[in-house]
Tab-separated table of C-alpha atoms and ligand atoms in Angstrom:
chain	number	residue	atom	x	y	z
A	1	UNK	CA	5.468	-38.112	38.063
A	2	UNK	CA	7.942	-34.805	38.060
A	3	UNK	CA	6.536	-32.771	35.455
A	4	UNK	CA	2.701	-32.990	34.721
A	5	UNK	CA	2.843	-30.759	31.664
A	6	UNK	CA	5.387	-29.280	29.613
A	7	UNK	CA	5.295	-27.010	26.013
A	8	UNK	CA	7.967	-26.290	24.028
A	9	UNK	CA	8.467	-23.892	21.148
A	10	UNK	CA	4.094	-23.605	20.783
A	11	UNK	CA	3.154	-21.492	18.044
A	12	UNK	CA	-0.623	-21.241	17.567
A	13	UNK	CA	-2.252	-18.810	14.736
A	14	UNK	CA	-5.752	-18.138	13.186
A	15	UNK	CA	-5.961	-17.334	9.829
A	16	UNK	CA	-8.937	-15.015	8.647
A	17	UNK	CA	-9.061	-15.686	4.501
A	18	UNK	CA	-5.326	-13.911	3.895
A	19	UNK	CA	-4.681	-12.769	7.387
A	20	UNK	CA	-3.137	-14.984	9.737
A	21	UNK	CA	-2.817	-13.992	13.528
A	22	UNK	CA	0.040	-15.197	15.851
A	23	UNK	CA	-2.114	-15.831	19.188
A	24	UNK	CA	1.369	-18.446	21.018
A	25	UNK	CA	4.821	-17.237	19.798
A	26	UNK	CA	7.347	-19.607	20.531
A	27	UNK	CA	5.748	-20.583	24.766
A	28	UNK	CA	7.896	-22.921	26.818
A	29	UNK	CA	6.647	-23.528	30.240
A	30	UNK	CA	5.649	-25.942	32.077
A	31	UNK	CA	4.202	-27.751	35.808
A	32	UNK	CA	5.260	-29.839	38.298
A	33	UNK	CA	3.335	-32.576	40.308
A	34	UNK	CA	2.303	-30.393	43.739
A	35	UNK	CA	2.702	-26.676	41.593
A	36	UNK	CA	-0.282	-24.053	41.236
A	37	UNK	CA	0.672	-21.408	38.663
A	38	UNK	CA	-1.176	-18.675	37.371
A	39	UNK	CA	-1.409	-16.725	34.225
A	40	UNK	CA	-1.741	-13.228	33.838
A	41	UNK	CA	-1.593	-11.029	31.704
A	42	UNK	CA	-3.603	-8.344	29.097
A	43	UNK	CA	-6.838	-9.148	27.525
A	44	UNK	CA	-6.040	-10.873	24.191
A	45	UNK	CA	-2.470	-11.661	25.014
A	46	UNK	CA	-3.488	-15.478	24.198
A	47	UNK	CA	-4.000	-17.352	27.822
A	48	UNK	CA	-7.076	-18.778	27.240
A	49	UNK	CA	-5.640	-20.168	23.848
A	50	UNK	CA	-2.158	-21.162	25.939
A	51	UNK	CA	-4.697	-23.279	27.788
A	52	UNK	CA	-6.890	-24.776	25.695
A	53	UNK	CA	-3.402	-25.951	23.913
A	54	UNK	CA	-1.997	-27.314	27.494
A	55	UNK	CA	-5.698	-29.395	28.110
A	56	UNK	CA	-5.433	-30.923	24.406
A	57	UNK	CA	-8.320	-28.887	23.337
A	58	UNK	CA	-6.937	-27.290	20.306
A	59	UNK	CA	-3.953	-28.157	18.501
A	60	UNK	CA	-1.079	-25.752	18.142
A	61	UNK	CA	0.616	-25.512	15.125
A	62	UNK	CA	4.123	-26.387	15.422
A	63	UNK	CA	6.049	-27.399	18.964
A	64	UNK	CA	5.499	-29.840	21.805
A	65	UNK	CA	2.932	-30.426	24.741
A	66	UNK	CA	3.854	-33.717	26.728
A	67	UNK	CA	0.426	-34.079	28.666
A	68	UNK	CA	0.725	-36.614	31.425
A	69	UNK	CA	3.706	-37.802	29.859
A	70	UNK	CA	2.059	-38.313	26.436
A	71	UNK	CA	3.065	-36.016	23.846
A	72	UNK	CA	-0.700	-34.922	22.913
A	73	UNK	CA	0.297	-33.163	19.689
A	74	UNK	CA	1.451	-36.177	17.934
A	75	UNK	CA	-0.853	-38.475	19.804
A	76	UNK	CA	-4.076	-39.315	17.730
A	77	UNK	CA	-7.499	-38.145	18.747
A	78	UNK	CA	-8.599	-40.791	20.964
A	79	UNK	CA	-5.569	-40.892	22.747
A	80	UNK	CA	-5.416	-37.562	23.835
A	81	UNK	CA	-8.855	-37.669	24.585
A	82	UNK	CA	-8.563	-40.245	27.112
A	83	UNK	CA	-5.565	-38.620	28.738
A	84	UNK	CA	-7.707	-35.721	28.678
A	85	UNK	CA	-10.761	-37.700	30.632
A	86	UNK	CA	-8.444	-39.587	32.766
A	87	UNK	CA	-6.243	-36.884	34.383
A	88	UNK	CA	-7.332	-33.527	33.284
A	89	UNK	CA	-9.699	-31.229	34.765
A	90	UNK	CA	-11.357	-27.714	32.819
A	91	UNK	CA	-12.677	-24.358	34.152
A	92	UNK	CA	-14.343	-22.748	30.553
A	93	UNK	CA	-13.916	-18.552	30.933
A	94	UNK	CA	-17.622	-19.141	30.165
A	95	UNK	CA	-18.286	-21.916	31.932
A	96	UNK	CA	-19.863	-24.126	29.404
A	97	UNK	CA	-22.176	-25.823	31.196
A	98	UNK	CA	-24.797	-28.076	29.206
A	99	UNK	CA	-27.801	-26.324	29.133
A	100	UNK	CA	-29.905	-29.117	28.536
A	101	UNK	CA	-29.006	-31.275	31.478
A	102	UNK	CA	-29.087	-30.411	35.433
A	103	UNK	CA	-26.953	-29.184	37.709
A	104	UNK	CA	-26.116	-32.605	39.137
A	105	UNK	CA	-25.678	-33.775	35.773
A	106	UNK	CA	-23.255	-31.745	34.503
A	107	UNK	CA	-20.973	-32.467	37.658
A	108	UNK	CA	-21.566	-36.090	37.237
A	109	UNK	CA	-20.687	-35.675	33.026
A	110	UNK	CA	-16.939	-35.988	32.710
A	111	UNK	CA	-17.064	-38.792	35.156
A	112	UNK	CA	-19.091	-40.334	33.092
A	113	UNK	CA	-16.767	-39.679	29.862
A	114	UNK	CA	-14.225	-41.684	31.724
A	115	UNK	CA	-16.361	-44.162	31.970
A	116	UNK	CA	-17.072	-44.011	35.898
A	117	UNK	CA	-20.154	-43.352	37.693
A	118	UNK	CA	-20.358	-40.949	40.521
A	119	UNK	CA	-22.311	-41.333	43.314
A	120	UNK	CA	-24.999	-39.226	44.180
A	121	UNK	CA	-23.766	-37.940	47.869
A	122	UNK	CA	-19.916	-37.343	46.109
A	123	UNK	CA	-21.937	-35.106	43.643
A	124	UNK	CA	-23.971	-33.186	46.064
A	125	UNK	CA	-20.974	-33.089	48.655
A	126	UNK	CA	-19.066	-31.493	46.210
A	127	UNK	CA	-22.045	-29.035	45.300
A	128	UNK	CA	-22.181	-28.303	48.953
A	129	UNK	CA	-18.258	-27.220	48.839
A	130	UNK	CA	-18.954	-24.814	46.638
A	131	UNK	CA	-21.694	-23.319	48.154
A	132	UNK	CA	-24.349	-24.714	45.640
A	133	UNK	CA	-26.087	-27.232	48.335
A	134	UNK	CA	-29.479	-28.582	46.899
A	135	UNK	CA	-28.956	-27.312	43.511
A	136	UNK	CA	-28.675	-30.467	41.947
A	137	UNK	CA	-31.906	-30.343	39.660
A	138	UNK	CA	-31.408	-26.757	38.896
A	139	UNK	CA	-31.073	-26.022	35.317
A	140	UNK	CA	-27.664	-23.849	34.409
A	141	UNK	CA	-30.051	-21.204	32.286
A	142	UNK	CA	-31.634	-20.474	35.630
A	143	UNK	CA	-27.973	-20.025	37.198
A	144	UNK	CA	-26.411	-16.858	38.146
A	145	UNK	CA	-23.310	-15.938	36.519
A	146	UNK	CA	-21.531	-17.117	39.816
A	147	UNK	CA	-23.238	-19.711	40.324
A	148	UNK	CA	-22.497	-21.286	37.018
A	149	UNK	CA	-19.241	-20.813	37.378
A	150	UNK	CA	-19.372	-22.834	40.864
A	151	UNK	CA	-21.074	-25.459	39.028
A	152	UNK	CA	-18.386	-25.505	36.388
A	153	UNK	CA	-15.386	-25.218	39.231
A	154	UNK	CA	-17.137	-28.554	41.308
A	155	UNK	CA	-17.682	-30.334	37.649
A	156	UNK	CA	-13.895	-29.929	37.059
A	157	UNK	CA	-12.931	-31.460	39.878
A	158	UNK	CA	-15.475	-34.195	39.822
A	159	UNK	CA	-13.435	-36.413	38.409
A	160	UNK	CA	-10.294	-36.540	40.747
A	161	UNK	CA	-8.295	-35.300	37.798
A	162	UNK	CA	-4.048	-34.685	38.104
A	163	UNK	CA	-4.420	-31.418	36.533
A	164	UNK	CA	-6.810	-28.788	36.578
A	165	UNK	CA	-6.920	-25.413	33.817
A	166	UNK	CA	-9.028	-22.762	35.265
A	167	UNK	CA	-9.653	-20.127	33.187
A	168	UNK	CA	-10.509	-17.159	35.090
A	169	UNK	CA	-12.522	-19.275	38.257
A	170	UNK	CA	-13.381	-16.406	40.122
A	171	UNK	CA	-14.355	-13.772	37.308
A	172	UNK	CA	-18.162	-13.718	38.424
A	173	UNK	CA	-17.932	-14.149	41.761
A	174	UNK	CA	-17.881	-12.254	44.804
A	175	UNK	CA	-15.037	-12.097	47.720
A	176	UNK	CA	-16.019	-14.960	49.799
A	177	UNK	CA	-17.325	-17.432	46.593
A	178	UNK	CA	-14.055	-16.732	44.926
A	179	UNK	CA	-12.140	-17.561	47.972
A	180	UNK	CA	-13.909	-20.587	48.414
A	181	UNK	CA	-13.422	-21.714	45.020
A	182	UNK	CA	-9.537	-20.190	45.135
A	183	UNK	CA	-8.985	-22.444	48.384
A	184	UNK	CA	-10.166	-25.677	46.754
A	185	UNK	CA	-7.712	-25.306	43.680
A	186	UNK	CA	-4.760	-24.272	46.044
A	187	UNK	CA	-5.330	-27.387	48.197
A	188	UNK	CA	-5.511	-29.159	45.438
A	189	UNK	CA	-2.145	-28.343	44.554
A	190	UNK	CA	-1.008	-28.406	47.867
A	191	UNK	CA	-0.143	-32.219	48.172
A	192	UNK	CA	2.391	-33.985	45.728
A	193	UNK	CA	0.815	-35.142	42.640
A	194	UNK	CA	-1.715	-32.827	41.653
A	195	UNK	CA	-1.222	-29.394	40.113
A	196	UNK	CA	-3.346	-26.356	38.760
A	197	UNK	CA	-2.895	-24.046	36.037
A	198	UNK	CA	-4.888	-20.749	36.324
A	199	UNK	CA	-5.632	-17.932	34.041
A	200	UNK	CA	-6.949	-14.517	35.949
A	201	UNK	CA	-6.904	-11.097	36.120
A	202	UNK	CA	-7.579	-11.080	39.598
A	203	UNK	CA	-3.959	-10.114	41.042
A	204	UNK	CA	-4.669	-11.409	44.702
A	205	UNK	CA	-5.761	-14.677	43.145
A	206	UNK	CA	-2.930	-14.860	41.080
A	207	UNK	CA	-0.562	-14.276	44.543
A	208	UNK	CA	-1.937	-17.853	46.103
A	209	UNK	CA	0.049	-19.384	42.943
A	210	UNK	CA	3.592	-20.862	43.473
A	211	UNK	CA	4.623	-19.358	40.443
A	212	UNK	CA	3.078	-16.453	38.454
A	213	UNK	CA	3.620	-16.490	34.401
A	214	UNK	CA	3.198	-13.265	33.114
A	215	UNK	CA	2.053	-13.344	29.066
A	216	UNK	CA	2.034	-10.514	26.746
A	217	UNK	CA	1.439	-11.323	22.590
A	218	UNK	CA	1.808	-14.733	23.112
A	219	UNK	CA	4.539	-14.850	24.748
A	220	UNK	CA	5.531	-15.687	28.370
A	221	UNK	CA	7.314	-12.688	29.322
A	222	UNK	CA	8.402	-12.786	32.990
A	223	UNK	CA	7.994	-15.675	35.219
A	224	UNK	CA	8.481	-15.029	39.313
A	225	UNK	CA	8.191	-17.357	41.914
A	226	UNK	CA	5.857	-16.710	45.050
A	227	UNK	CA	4.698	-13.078	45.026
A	228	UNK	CA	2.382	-10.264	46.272
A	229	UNK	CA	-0.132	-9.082	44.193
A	230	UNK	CA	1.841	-5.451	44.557
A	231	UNK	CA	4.714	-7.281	42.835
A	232	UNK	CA	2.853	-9.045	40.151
A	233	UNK	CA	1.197	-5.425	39.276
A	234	UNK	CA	4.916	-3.772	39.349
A	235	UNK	CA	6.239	-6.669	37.182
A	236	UNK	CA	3.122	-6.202	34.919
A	237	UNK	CA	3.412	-2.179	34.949
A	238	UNK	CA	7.225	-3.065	33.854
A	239	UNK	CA	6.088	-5.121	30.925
A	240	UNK	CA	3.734	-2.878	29.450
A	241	UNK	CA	2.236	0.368	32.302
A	242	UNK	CA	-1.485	0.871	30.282
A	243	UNK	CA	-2.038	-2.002	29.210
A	244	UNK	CA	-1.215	-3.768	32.433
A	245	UNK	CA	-3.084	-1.244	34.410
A	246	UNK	CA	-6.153	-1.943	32.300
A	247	UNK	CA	-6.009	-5.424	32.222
A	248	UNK	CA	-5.355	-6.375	36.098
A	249	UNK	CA	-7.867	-6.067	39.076
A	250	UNK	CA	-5.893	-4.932	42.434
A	251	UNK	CA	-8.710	-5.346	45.597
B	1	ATP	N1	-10.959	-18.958	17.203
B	1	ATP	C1	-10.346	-17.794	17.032
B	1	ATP	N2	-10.243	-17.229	15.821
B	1	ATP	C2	-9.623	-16.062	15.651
B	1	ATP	N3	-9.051	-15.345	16.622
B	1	ATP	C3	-9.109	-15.844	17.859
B	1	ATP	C4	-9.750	-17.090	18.139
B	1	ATP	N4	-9.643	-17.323	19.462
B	1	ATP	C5	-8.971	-16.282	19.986
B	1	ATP	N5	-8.659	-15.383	19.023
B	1	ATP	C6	-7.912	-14.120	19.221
B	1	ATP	O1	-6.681	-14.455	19.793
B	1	ATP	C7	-6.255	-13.481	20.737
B	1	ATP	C8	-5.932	-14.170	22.024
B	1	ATP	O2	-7.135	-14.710	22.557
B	1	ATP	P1	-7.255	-15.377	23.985
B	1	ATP	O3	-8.704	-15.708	24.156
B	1	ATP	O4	-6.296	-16.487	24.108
B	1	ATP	O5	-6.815	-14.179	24.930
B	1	ATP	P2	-6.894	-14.029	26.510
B	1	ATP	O6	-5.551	-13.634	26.966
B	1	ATP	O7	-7.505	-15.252	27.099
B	1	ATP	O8	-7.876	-12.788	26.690
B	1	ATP	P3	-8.976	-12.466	27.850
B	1	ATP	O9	-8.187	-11.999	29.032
B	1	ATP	O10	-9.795	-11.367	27.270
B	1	ATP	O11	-9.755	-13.716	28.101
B	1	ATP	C9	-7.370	-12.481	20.814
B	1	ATP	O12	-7.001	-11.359	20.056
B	1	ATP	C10	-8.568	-13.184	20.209
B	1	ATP	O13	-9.412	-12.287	19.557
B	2	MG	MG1	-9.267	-15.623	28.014
């Protein structure tokens, strides 16, 4: 498969009693089998929301999302749900683990959704790649920030999924986590078929993308192939200089 998701013309706004809020203006973009592209951008210039639309977790209001090759806007409920526990993988910005199950058990969860088991060594390998060995009965309120959000990187990719939407993977975590965490997504994406879409203000993590996406009010702005972090921040300080400077992280 060529393309593993595509939006056209997405317009997504909330409406607060009279006022209504354009969060997507008009986004076309989309990923190929084998891409990793990242999103950055200012702090409530709509990623997260761009993502949750691309996953099939909220609905936009007018355009197109071909998921997979299904066209998840049109599709009904359950359909986009299974496309969603079949070939899609999530990283939450807050990691939204389920508080009242373990560690092991929330990796194991989406697996479950799709109606697979898996075993226990695949789950605590996987908790071993990410530097959470032996966690497995742990209970996510007794988590570190960091750690959480290894949990919720290792339950993402549980599954196998196509596709994985991080949002913001390495906020909480340190140098070496992140880069642990940043080199399982990019080898993810480094055969054919599978792809990654991540959201971060992180400007070195956005660099390991084949693409960078640069959003500002809901829109996609720039787009630039394989870059430096130096030339995501320039493109960024083009865009908008305070903002940009406020919203990116340069180690
Ligand atoms: N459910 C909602 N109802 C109303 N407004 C919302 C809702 N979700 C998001 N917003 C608003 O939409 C805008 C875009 O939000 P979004 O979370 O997509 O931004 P973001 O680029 O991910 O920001 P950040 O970098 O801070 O995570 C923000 O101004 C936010 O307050
Ligand atoms: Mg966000």
């Amino acid at each position: 498969m060529g393309i593993l998701v595509e939006a056209r013309g997405v317009r997504k706004s909330y409406r607060h009693g009279d006022l209504s809020t354009e969060l997507l203006r008009r986004v076309d973009m989309s990923v190929s089998a084998g891409e990793m592209v990242s999103i950055v951008g200012p702090s409530g210039s709509g990623k997260s929301t761009l993502l949750y639309c691309l996953a099939g977790l909220e609905v936009p209001d007018a355009g197109e999302i071909h998921l997979m090759g299904v066209d998840i806007v049109r599709a009904r409920r359950g359909e986009s749900a299974k496309v969603r526990a079949r070939h899609v993988g999530f990283v939450f910005q807050q990691y939204n683990l389920m508080p009242s199950l373990s560690v092991g058990e929330n990796v194991s969860l989406p697996e479950r959704f799709a109606g697979r088991r898996v075993s226990r060594k695949d789950m605590c390998d996987l908790l071993e790649r990410v530097g959470m060995g032996g966690k497995e009965h742990a209970r996510p309120a007794d988590l570190s920030g960091g750690e959480a959000q290894r949990v919720a990187l290792a339950r993402a990719v549980a599954s196998g999924p196509d596709i994985v939407f991080a949002d913001e993977p390495t906020g909480a975590l340190d140098t070496a986590n992140g880069n642990v965490v940043l080199d399982m997504l990019r080898a993810m994406a480094d055969g054919e078929s599978r792809s990654v879409v991540m959201v971060t203000h992180d400007l070195e993590a956005a660099a390991r993308a084949d693409r960078v996406l640069v959003m500002r009010d809901g829109k996609i702005v720039h787009m630039m192939t394989r870059s430096t972090s130096r030339e995501i921040l320039a493109a960024m300080e083009k865009m908008e200089p305070r903002e940009a400077a406020e919203g990116a992280m340069l180690r």
